[in-house]
Amino acid sequence: MANWRQLLGRGSRPPTGSADVEGPEEPTGWLLGVVSLVAVSMSVFQIYTAIFGTLPSISQRAVHLGFAMVLAWLLFDPHRNARQPLLRWLKWVFIAVTVFNIGYLALFPTEILGRMSYFEPLSALQMFIGISLVLLLLEASRRAVGMIFTSLIVLLIVYGFVGPYLPGPLYHRGFSTMWIVDHLVFTTYSVFGMPSGVSATYVFTFLLFGAFLERTGAGAFLINLAISMTGRFRGGPAKVAVVGSAFFGMISGSAVANVVTTGSMTIPLMKKIGFSRSFAGAVEAVASSGGQFTPPLMGATAFLVAEFSGVPYIQVALVALAPAVLYYAAVIWQVHFRAVRQGLKGMSTEELPSSRRILLDGYYYFVPIALLLGMLLMGYTPMRAGLIATGALVAIGVIRRTDRLTVRRFFQGLESAARIAVPVAIILNAAGIVIGMFQLTGLGVRFSSIILDLGGGHTLLTLLLVMVTSIVLGMGLPTIGAYVIQVALTVPVLIHLDVSPLAAHLFVFYFATLSAITPPVAVAAYAAAGIAGANPSTTGFAALRLAIAGFIIPYMFVFYPALLLDGSPLEIVRAVVTGFIGVTFLASAVEGWCLVQNRKLESLLLLVAALGLIQPQMFTDFAGFALGGLVLLVQYLRYRRLADSAVA
């Protein structure tokens, strides 16, 4: 699989997942060497602390953020070719201030954490460090993530000052500049809070694992294996896209990044066999987005779900398995029904690689993946499991006979991991400001009260309000940022409704993820449309239709926790089986095809049957099976008549 430079073209940068980020050209000459040195140093620091133990919390997080911000100034420099010398030198001023600030935070953690926050005044030096760090983080966020996310943070900071002058529920008593700076920078409740800690430990380890999947050829092996196994079936390339993008989406943690990476291969294949441009782009966008809630890795956000919900990471991965399977089952069924309806075939035998040959050439790539899963199941920390699995990947790359992992490519892997980590680290540290300001001003509590009042005590209506809020506030944002915002705003609402903490977090996590394919700001669908040469709006609505099951599944596991393995074995099996049949009927109703082309009444009955089976109760299950069975019987008889007519 080509790396992101090859996919995006020379002069591009890794995709960040935001729609409003436009990158300057790649650094050249000696500046590119500086970027490589800083990036490799960041990876070495992360590996060293993963092996020998992390530094004090604020030191570890500050150094991690410092590396990311320095790389941001070097990689995302809009003034690189400016005519004014002052603008060209601006990045070096930013780098110098960043290094000074991070150096203080890293070298004096005891002095910072040992003081009485909010009561002991900050010194002039600390005020300078606090204010400049926040301003620099906002600018780094604007460059690396986008204006939408950054504007939200700025509004929250301004709200901290103007709250005393606002009416009604927006009023708060107000805070001084020193109080706000203290809370944002010199505690572990905001910039250097829990999201920053997750970024500085677990997340980077898995980004490193993903980088070496690419460098050692494991990614290409998995894509080729998917092609050889599913390419021959109807709509084969689209099914390859679903399987391959699910795998890479769970590693990348960014729907847009995954679309750009795998879509350059899968979208042309889908178009070649006859799928429309918009549908090909929609398949890639939907599959790439779903990878972020697909176990076991679930992108970077899964670690945040574990930390915020207080549930072990491996348990999060286990309970998220059944919903993810239902999501992808619905997508594959829709692809299949669409291919049958359009009379499309799979790839020809000549185009397909040999499964046997691929397995013989790359079976050993299953070792690090099995090692990673095994260690997670045995209770090892994700950081340790990811590091050892990465080590196994590197060892395989070194000893393989062809296309070995050279020293140069090894350091390129270290550099690639750090580059990918830049927007992730900045998002998570900047998202800490969101959490910090919600806590400081009490806005999260007031917002939750408003939703509960609008819901009027009705669970379904409240869930609908939370869904809309999660999608709207997540539009244009990377999944991580969209989810973190919901943690402070809407998760408390669900917990107030007696939804289990894990189900509440997964509910908003799903919709924060699906905001990437929900018009009018469907960033993943728009990225796929660019590759496919399709109309962005048409692709966005095609993706919305293709992902319809994803908008229903969260309601399933809220109302029937057995889908999250919370119940007896019989209840769990029943939930999965009825859910699978339900999403199959749903896909048939949406695509207008089952055994033959659906009549309007048949599609309507299948839709009702799907909704009945998705809500697993005795009566609804019986009604769903009865309606679905009736449609299947009618279509089977019509299919036989059509077959007999064709023979005659």
XYZ file of C-alpha atoms in Angstrom:
648
model
C 0.000 0.000 0.000
C 1.343 3.390 -0.903
C 2.124 5.791 1.867
C 0.256 9.032 2.326
C 2.814 11.076 0.384
C 2.363 8.890 -2.678
C -1.410 8.902 -2.326
C -1.822 12.623 -1.854
C 0.957 13.626 -4.181
C 4.160 15.474 -3.561
C 3.724 18.549 -1.450
C 0.767 17.226 0.555
C 0.552 16.321 4.169
C -1.211 13.585 6.056
C -4.960 14.044 6.166
C -6.264 15.250 9.497
C -9.942 14.505 9.258
C -11.098 18.075 9.074
C -12.774 19.601 6.080
C -11.425 23.114 6.488
C -7.699 22.399 6.574
C -5.675 23.223 3.507
C -2.021 22.353 3.776
C 1.011 24.118 2.380
C 3.750 22.345 0.515
C 5.981 19.732 2.107
C 9.205 21.219 3.537
C 12.246 20.760 1.340
C 16.006 20.777 1.713
C 17.501 21.217 5.162
C 14.074 22.019 6.639
C 12.872 18.551 5.683
C 15.862 17.163 7.549
C 14.834 19.130 10.645
C 11.324 17.709 10.383
C 12.695 14.170 10.155
C 14.988 14.709 13.149
C 12.193 16.110 15.345
C 9.731 13.413 14.260
C 12.163 10.558 14.906
C 13.084 12.096 18.264
C 9.396 12.188 19.202
C 8.988 8.495 18.401
C 12.168 7.598 20.286
C 10.923 9.521 23.338
C 7.584 7.717 23.225
C 9.223 4.300 22.856
C 11.709 5.003 25.650
C 9.012 6.032 28.124
C 6.826 3.080 27.079
C 9.686 0.711 27.941
C 11.214 2.340 31.005
C 8.204 4.141 32.437
C 6.570 7.495 31.809
C 7.663 10.773 33.359
C 5.501 12.609 35.925
C 2.105 13.176 34.331
C 2.446 16.833 33.385
C 6.035 16.317 32.168
C 5.120 13.354 29.939
C 2.151 15.171 28.470
C 4.024 18.454 28.032
C 6.932 16.870 26.151
C 4.506 14.926 23.954
C 2.594 18.112 23.145
C 5.834 20.034 22.633
C 7.034 17.643 19.947
C 3.632 17.782 18.237
C 3.506 21.589 18.252
C 7.059 21.977 16.921
C 6.186 19.602 14.074
C 2.981 21.547 13.495
C 4.935 24.795 13.024
C 7.292 23.046 10.601
C 4.711 21.064 8.624
C 1.733 23.417 8.629
C 3.414 26.714 7.766
C 1.226 28.910 5.535
C 3.965 31.569 5.446
C 6.727 29.309 4.118
C 6.838 31.130 0.777
C 5.741 34.543 2.004
C 7.520 37.557 0.565
C 7.908 39.245 3.933
C 10.932 37.827 5.822
C 9.155 38.432 9.137
C 6.371 35.996 8.227
C 8.853 33.357 7.083
C 10.633 33.609 10.437
C 7.405 33.496 12.432
C 7.536 29.710 12.813
C 10.927 29.958 14.507
C 9.502 32.428 17.019
C 6.644 30.006 17.686
C 9.098 27.113 18.035
C 11.282 29.051 20.464
C 8.338 30.034 22.681
C 6.948 26.488 22.513
C 10.265 24.933 23.555
C 10.647 27.441 26.407
C 7.116 26.808 27.705
C 7.358 23.032 27.437
C 10.807 23.055 28.997
C 9.466 24.814 32.087
C 6.493 22.465 32.410
C 8.643 19.382 31.903
C 11.481 20.380 34.250
C 9.422 21.676 37.178
C 6.471 19.275 37.583
C 6.739 19.202 41.387
C 6.602 22.976 41.633
C 3.556 23.063 39.353
C 1.543 20.193 40.813
C 2.565 20.928 44.395
C 1.127 24.425 44.517
C -2.409 25.212 45.706
C -4.270 25.747 42.477
C -6.646 28.741 42.301
C -5.484 30.050 45.703
C -1.734 30.515 45.249
C -1.254 33.287 42.670
C 0.648 32.531 39.483
C 3.941 34.309 38.975
C 4.483 36.661 36.038
C 6.530 33.936 34.338
C 3.786 31.372 34.836
C 1.162 33.772 33.486
C 3.283 34.325 30.387
C 3.752 30.585 29.922
C 0.065 29.848 30.460
C -1.298 32.534 28.144
C 1.250 31.964 25.390
C 0.789 28.181 25.521
C -2.984 28.474 25.101
C -2.623 30.957 22.238
C -0.035 28.796 20.490
C -2.165 25.679 20.950
C -5.115 27.490 19.389
C -3.010 28.503 16.393
C -1.606 24.975 16.041
C -5.168 23.648 16.196
C -6.262 26.089 13.488
C -3.466 24.949 11.207
C -3.513 21.213 11.842
C -7.182 20.545 12.620
C -9.227 23.370 11.173
C -11.149 26.524 11.954
C -14.393 24.854 13.057
C -12.844 23.050 16.024
C -10.647 26.016 16.958
C -13.543 28.472 16.828
C -15.497 26.350 19.293
C -12.575 26.444 21.743
C -12.199 30.212 21.366
C -15.918 30.689 22.040
C -15.687 28.639 25.225
C -12.706 30.622 26.487
C -14.509 33.902 25.735
C -17.560 32.495 27.515
C -15.424 32.093 30.628
C -14.970 35.876 30.686
C -18.369 37.139 29.503
C -20.615 34.663 31.345
C -21.537 37.164 34.109
C -23.068 39.442 31.454
C -25.220 36.783 29.777
C -28.881 36.099 30.617
C -30.685 32.956 31.747
C -28.999 29.561 31.704
C -25.823 30.961 30.115
C -25.022 33.056 33.199
C -22.130 32.138 35.494
C -20.368 34.130 38.203
C -17.254 34.828 36.123
C -13.565 34.122 36.558
C -10.402 36.179 36.500
C -7.727 35.737 33.843
C -5.403 34.164 36.405
C -8.064 31.667 37.491
C -8.768 30.609 33.902
C -5.067 30.317 33.015
C -4.406 28.322 36.170
C -7.255 25.927 35.381
C -6.332 25.493 31.720
C -2.562 24.994 32.009
C -1.360 24.399 35.558
C -3.744 21.614 36.536
C -4.459 18.207 35.021
C -8.093 19.083 34.327
C -7.733 20.796 30.961
C -4.862 20.994 28.442
C -2.892 18.340 30.303
C -5.925 16.367 31.383
C -6.937 12.813 30.655
C -7.202 13.159 26.840
C -3.634 14.459 26.785
C -2.509 11.513 28.892
C -4.163 9.037 26.539
C -2.516 10.711 23.554
C 0.912 10.628 25.195
C 0.714 6.905 25.982
C -1.782 4.525 24.365
C -2.643 6.433 21.210
C 0.898 7.021 20.027
C 1.773 3.351 20.496
C -1.000 2.274 18.149
C -0.126 4.965 15.622
C 3.384 3.523 15.665
C 1.943 0.051 15.076
C -0.070 1.365 12.131
C 2.961 3.116 10.640
C 4.985 -0.101 10.653
C 2.073 -2.064 9.202
C 2.622 0.126 6.172
C 6.423 0.028 6.185
C 6.675 -3.751 6.509
C 4.121 -4.524 3.804
C 1.507 -5.920 6.189
C -1.084 -3.416 5.005
C -0.652 -4.391 1.368
C -0.839 -8.061 2.367
C -4.186 -7.588 4.103
C -5.677 -5.585 1.225
C -4.496 -8.155 -1.351
C -5.886 -10.968 0.791
C -9.267 -9.211 0.946
C -9.239 -8.770 -2.832
C -8.387 -12.439 -3.449
C -11.117 -13.661 -1.083
C -14.032 -11.353 -1.976
C -13.187 -9.856 -5.357
C -14.818 -12.661 -7.373
C -18.273 -12.159 -5.844
C -20.922 -9.729 -7.087
C -19.784 -6.205 -6.336
C -16.476 -7.703 -5.191
C -14.374 -4.513 -5.155
C -17.010 -2.795 -3.014
C -16.885 -5.681 -0.542
C -13.092 -5.435 -0.589
C -13.463 -1.753 0.263
C -15.746 -2.583 3.183
C -13.387 -5.186 4.646
C -10.127 -3.360 3.949
C -11.335 0.041 5.052
C -12.774 -1.415 8.254
C -9.357 -2.743 9.148
C -7.429 0.416 8.348
C -10.102 2.655 9.800
C -9.760 1.030 13.203
C -6.032 1.824 13.164
C -6.020 5.328 11.707
C -8.694 6.826 13.959
C -9.570 9.239 11.152
C -12.252 8.566 8.574
C -10.792 11.081 6.133
C -7.263 9.703 6.471
C -8.554 6.205 5.823
C -10.618 7.297 2.817
C -7.563 8.885 1.240
C -5.348 5.886 2.033
C -7.485 2.945 0.943
C -9.889 4.794 -1.342
C -7.233 5.467 -3.941
C -7.151 1.698 -4.513
C -10.746 0.604 -3.930
C -12.735 3.428 -5.553
C -11.256 2.941 -9.055
C -11.926 -0.816 -8.771
C -15.569 -0.177 -7.850
C -16.013 2.238 -10.740
C -14.381 -0.244 -13.116
C -16.986 -2.970 -12.562
C -19.902 -0.545 -12.999
C -20.755 1.145 -9.697
C -21.549 4.839 -10.044
C -18.977 7.354 -8.897
C -21.093 8.590 -6.022
C -21.891 5.079 -4.784
C -18.226 4.034 -4.976
C -17.242 7.069 -2.919
C -20.071 6.430 -0.457
C -18.997 2.811 0.130
C -15.452 3.910 0.931
C -16.606 6.728 3.232
C -19.057 4.538 5.141
C -16.584 1.671 5.558
C -13.767 4.007 6.610
C -15.943 5.742 9.198
C -17.174 2.485 10.701
C -13.617 1.291 11.270
C -13.332 3.726 14.145
C -15.865 1.795 16.235
C -14.693 -1.629 15.043
C -12.793 -3.795 17.582
C -10.207 -4.558 18.615
C -8.375 -1.271 17.962
C -11.323 1.091 17.294
C -9.026 3.964 16.378
C -7.623 6.295 18.990
C -11.024 7.128 20.466
C -11.512 3.708 22.068
C -8.896 4.525 24.679
C -10.805 7.669 25.571
C -14.043 5.690 25.857
C -12.296 3.320 28.267
C -10.890 6.153 30.370
C -14.061 8.243 30.497
C -16.389 5.294 31.166
C -14.066 3.647 33.692
C -14.255 0.338 31.802
C -11.099 -1.620 30.850
C -10.086 -1.167 27.236
C -10.396 -4.856 26.371
C -13.970 -4.865 27.700
C -14.811 -1.871 25.512
C -13.464 -3.781 22.505
C -15.420 -6.939 23.352
C -18.794 -5.271 23.883
C -18.409 -3.169 20.729
C -17.970 -6.262 18.537
C -21.618 -7.206 17.901
C -22.777 -3.663 16.973
C -19.833 -3.303 14.573
C -20.632 -6.658 12.947
C -24.244 -5.594 12.408
C -23.119 -2.276 10.925
C -20.827 -3.910 8.378
C -23.300 -6.696 7.665
C -25.848 -4.062 6.646
C -23.306 -2.290 4.428
C -22.227 -5.520 2.697
C -25.859 -6.559 2.132
C -26.627 -3.173 0.575
C -23.593 -3.491 -1.675
C -24.698 -6.996 -2.652
C -28.309 -6.041 -3.374
C -27.158 -3.001 -5.368
C -24.791 -5.170 -7.437
C -27.508 -7.754 -8.147
C -30.045 -5.067 -9.045
C -27.591 -3.477 -11.492
C -26.479 -6.846 -12.892
C -22.850 -6.262 -11.889
C -20.329 -9.049 -11.661
C -17.170 -9.451 -9.642
C -13.575 -9.151 -10.791
C -12.339 -11.548 -13.443
C -10.102 -14.483 -12.558
C -7.213 -12.828 -14.376
C -7.520 -9.726 -12.173
C -7.559 -11.647 -8.903
C -4.382 -12.511 -7.042
C -4.016 -16.074 -5.773
C -5.184 -16.479 -2.167
C -2.805 -19.391 -1.692
C 0.157 -17.419 -2.990
C -0.695 -14.385 -0.869
C -0.995 -16.499 2.286
C 2.277 -18.293 1.586
C 4.032 -14.977 1.045
C 2.616 -13.208 4.093
C 1.107 -15.600 6.643
C 3.635 -14.414 9.223
C 1.909 -11.011 9.331
C -0.812 -12.620 11.414
C 1.733 -13.121 14.217
C 1.938 -9.486 15.450
C -1.848 -9.073 15.121
C -2.459 -12.278 17.113
C 0.182 -11.182 19.608
C -1.532 -7.834 20.062
C -4.961 -9.389 20.623
C -3.593 -12.105 22.884
C -1.781 -9.656 25.132
C -4.832 -7.428 25.395
C -6.967 -10.438 26.387
C -4.337 -11.474 28.944
C -4.626 -8.092 30.644
C -1.499 -6.310 29.419
C -1.821 -2.570 29.051
C -2.602 -1.375 25.507
C 0.675 0.544 25.503
C 2.760 -2.522 26.307
C 0.776 -4.778 23.955
C 1.049 -2.293 21.095
C 4.767 -1.824 21.635
C 5.537 -5.542 21.631
C 3.331 -6.107 18.568
C 5.220 -3.309 16.810
C 8.497 -4.964 17.782
C 7.262 -8.211 16.229
C 6.353 -6.348 13.039
C 9.814 -4.821 12.875
C 11.446 -8.228 13.418
C 9.369 -9.712 10.594
C 10.314 -6.822 8.328
C 14.005 -7.366 9.039
C 14.111 -11.129 8.474
C 11.754 -11.451 5.486
C 13.507 -12.430 2.272
C 12.042 -9.803 -0.046
C 11.481 -6.095 0.457
C 13.203 -6.115 3.834
C 12.863 -3.362 6.382
C 16.107 -1.454 5.990
C 17.541 0.965 8.526
C 16.338 3.848 6.391
C 12.796 2.515 6.186
C 12.822 1.837 9.922
C 13.531 5.496 10.623
C 10.946 6.453 8.018
C 8.454 4.417 10.049
C 9.386 6.344 13.193
C 9.000 9.606 11.300
C 5.661 8.578 9.801
C 4.205 7.692 13.211
C 5.150 11.096 14.620
C 3.740 12.955 11.617
C 0.424 11.112 11.927
C 0.403 11.825 15.673
C 0.664 15.601 15.221
C -3.023 16.395 14.542
C -4.145 13.699 17.005
C -2.030 15.129 19.838
C -3.125 18.683 19.122
C -6.794 17.657 18.943
C -6.659 15.827 22.269
C -4.777 18.563 24.116
C -7.003 21.267 22.653
C -10.065 19.164 23.479
C -8.885 19.323 27.064
C -9.696 23.034 26.954
C -13.259 22.136 25.961
C -13.629 19.806 28.935
C -11.920 22.269 31.249
C -14.176 25.173 30.303
C -17.312 23.058 30.545
C -16.269 22.054 34.062
C -15.204 25.531 35.134
C -18.316 27.339 33.914
C -20.826 24.563 34.582
C -22.042 24.826 30.978
C -22.131 21.055 30.568
C -24.544 20.640 33.481
C -26.817 23.416 32.208
C -26.806 22.015 28.675
C -27.720 18.574 30.013
C -30.607 20.090 31.953
C -31.901 21.794 28.798
C -31.906 18.514 26.851
C -33.615 16.692 29.709
C -36.286 19.416 29.882
C -36.858 19.261 26.120
C -37.058 15.478 26.317
C -39.760 15.753 28.941
C -38.707 12.507 30.592
C -39.274 10.462 27.418
C -36.258 8.240 26.779
C -36.691 7.918 23.015
C -37.198 11.650 22.491
C -34.176 12.447 24.652
C -32.064 9.956 22.723
C -33.135 11.611 19.465
C -32.093 15.005 20.836
C -28.728 13.615 21.926
C -28.244 12.044 18.495
C -28.963 15.307 16.686
C -26.688 17.225 19.053
C -23.841 14.743 18.581
C -24.127 14.869 14.791
C -24.467 18.648 14.514
C -21.607 19.443 16.910
C -19.482 16.737 15.292
C -19.831 18.003 11.722
C -16.479 19.000 10.306
C -14.597 17.728 13.355
C -12.322 14.710 13.676
C -13.987 11.871 15.579
C -11.811 12.382 18.640
C -12.758 16.029 18.996
C -16.416 15.367 18.275
C -16.562 12.628 20.905
C -14.760 14.600 23.628
C -17.230 17.453 23.261
C -20.117 15.028 23.792
C -18.523 13.591 26.933
C -19.067 16.892 28.697
C -22.395 17.777 27.064
C -24.607 14.778 26.366
C -23.215 11.692 28.115
C -24.463 12.980 31.518
C -27.936 13.213 29.977
C -27.925 9.523 29.060
C -26.555 8.461 32.420
C -29.357 10.466 34.071
C -31.766 8.257 32.076
C -30.176 5.184 33.746
C -28.306 4.204 30.577
C -25.155 2.327 31.563
C -22.006 4.493 31.331
C -20.442 2.322 28.626
C -23.627 2.283 26.509
C -23.932 6.061 26.931
C -20.376 6.652 25.748
C -20.732 4.260 22.815
C -24.023 5.911 21.829
C -22.456 9.355 21.404
C -19.260 7.781 20.011
C -21.266 6.231 17.165
C -22.956 9.476 16.217
C -19.770 11.518 16.608
C -18.231 9.093 14.105
C -21.208 9.105 11.733
C -21.146 12.900 11.607
C -18.288 12.418 9.096
C -20.774 11.020 6.566
C -23.830 13.109 7.465
C -24.642 16.027 5.128
C -24.276 18.950 4.907
C -20.716 18.668 6.298
C -19.885 15.042 5.484
C -16.091 15.368 5.458
C -15.338 11.677 4.805
C -17.885 11.482 1.984
C -16.504 14.669 0.435
C -12.963 13.282 0.547
C -14.173 10.112 -1.171
C -16.067 12.186 -3.760
C -12.828 13.944 -4.625
C -11.133 10.626 -5.375
C -14.137 9.257 -7.246
C -14.685 12.427 -9.286
C -18.264 12.566 -8.014
C -20.546 15.326 -6.812
C -19.862 15.812 -3.057
C -23.509 16.313 -2.083
C -24.675 13.280 -4.051
C -21.942 11.182 -2.458
C -22.850 12.476 0.997
C -26.501 11.484 0.660
C -25.512 8.122 -0.840
C -23.298 7.532 2.201
C -26.131 8.523 4.545
C -28.386 5.951 2.891
C -25.692 3.282 2.908
C -25.007 3.798 6.622
C -28.671 3.783 7.651
C -28.175 0.828 10.010
C -25.525 2.783 11.883
C -28.148 5.326 12.903
C -30.344 2.585 14.376
C -27.837 0.251 16.064
C -27.044 2.658 18.963
C -30.725 2.636 19.911
C -30.625 -1.149 19.831
C -27.893 -1.479 22.438
C -29.371 1.248 24.640
C -32.806 -0.410 24.768
C -31.474 -3.968 24.693
C -28.094 -4.145 26.500
C -27.671 -7.827 25.542
C -26.190 -6.527 22.289
C -23.342 -5.185 24.466
C -22.959 -8.614 26.134
C -24.982 -7.456 29.146
C -27.333 -10.398 29.624
C -27.612 -14.175 29.628
C -26.004 -16.176 26.788
C -29.457 -16.842 25.325
C -30.345 -13.143 25.367
C -27.035 -12.223 23.719
C -27.449 -14.829 20.949
C -31.042 -13.759 20.371
C -30.074 -10.078 20.143
C -27.303 -10.765 17.632
C -29.327 -13.174 15.475
C -32.475 -11.049 15.304
C -30.345 -7.957 14.794
C -28.509 -9.588 11.879
C -31.753 -10.622 10.177
C -33.172 -7.170 10.900
C -30.304 -5.283 9.220
C -30.553 -7.693 6.262
C -34.230 -6.820 5.801
C -33.330 -3.148 6.256
C -30.680 -3.336 3.510
C -33.169 -5.043 1.206
C -35.804 -2.394 1.854
C -33.366 0.462 1.205
C -31.907 -1.025 -1.992
C -35.244 -2.262 -3.364
C -34.104 -5.820 -4.004
C -34.315 -9.139 -2.202
C -34.757 -12.252 -4.365
C -36.166 -10.068 -7.155
C -36.861 -6.367 -7.429
C -39.066 -5.170 -4.571
C -42.451 -3.691 -5.094
C -43.147 -0.609 -2.983
C -45.373 -2.525 -0.564
C -42.705 -5.233 -0.180
C -40.034 -2.651 0.675
C -42.389 -1.106 3.212
C -43.133 -4.497 4.816
C -39.423 -5.336 4.931
C -38.733 -2.005 6.612
C -41.395 -2.695 9.260
C -40.020 -6.229 9.701
C -36.505 -4.842 10.148
C -37.584 -2.375 12.810
C -39.487 -5.127 14.601
C -36.461 -7.430 14.696
C -34.122 -4.625 15.680
C -36.232 -4.122 18.824
C -35.820 -7.620 20.325
C -39.076 -8.347 22.131
C -41.180 -11.488 21.745
C -44.066 -9.770 19.967
C -41.897 -7.576 17.722
C -39.652 -10.530 16.830
C -42.672 -12.627 15.852
C -44.145 -9.785 13.796
C -40.795 -9.137 12.098
C -40.272 -12.791 11.168
C -43.849 -13.079 9.925
C -43.708 -9.983 7.711
C -40.243 -10.789 6.388
C -41.185 -14.395 5.742
C -44.295 -13.320 3.866
C -42.256 -11.053 1.572
C -39.675 -13.794 0.977
C -42.418 -16.272 0.078
C -44.088 -13.880 -2.349
C -40.748 -13.010 -3.948
C -39.727 -16.653 -4.198
C -42.919 -17.480 -6.098
C -42.352 -14.513 -8.388
C -38.722 -15.545 -8.874
C -39.814 -19.053 -9.894
C -42.307 -17.639 -12.384
C -39.641 -15.404 -13.897
C -37.205 -18.317 -14.095
C -39.805 -20.567 -15.763
C -40.658 -17.808 -18.245
C -36.990 -17.373 -19.101
C -36.590 -21.129 -19.734
C -39.730 -21.273 -21.839
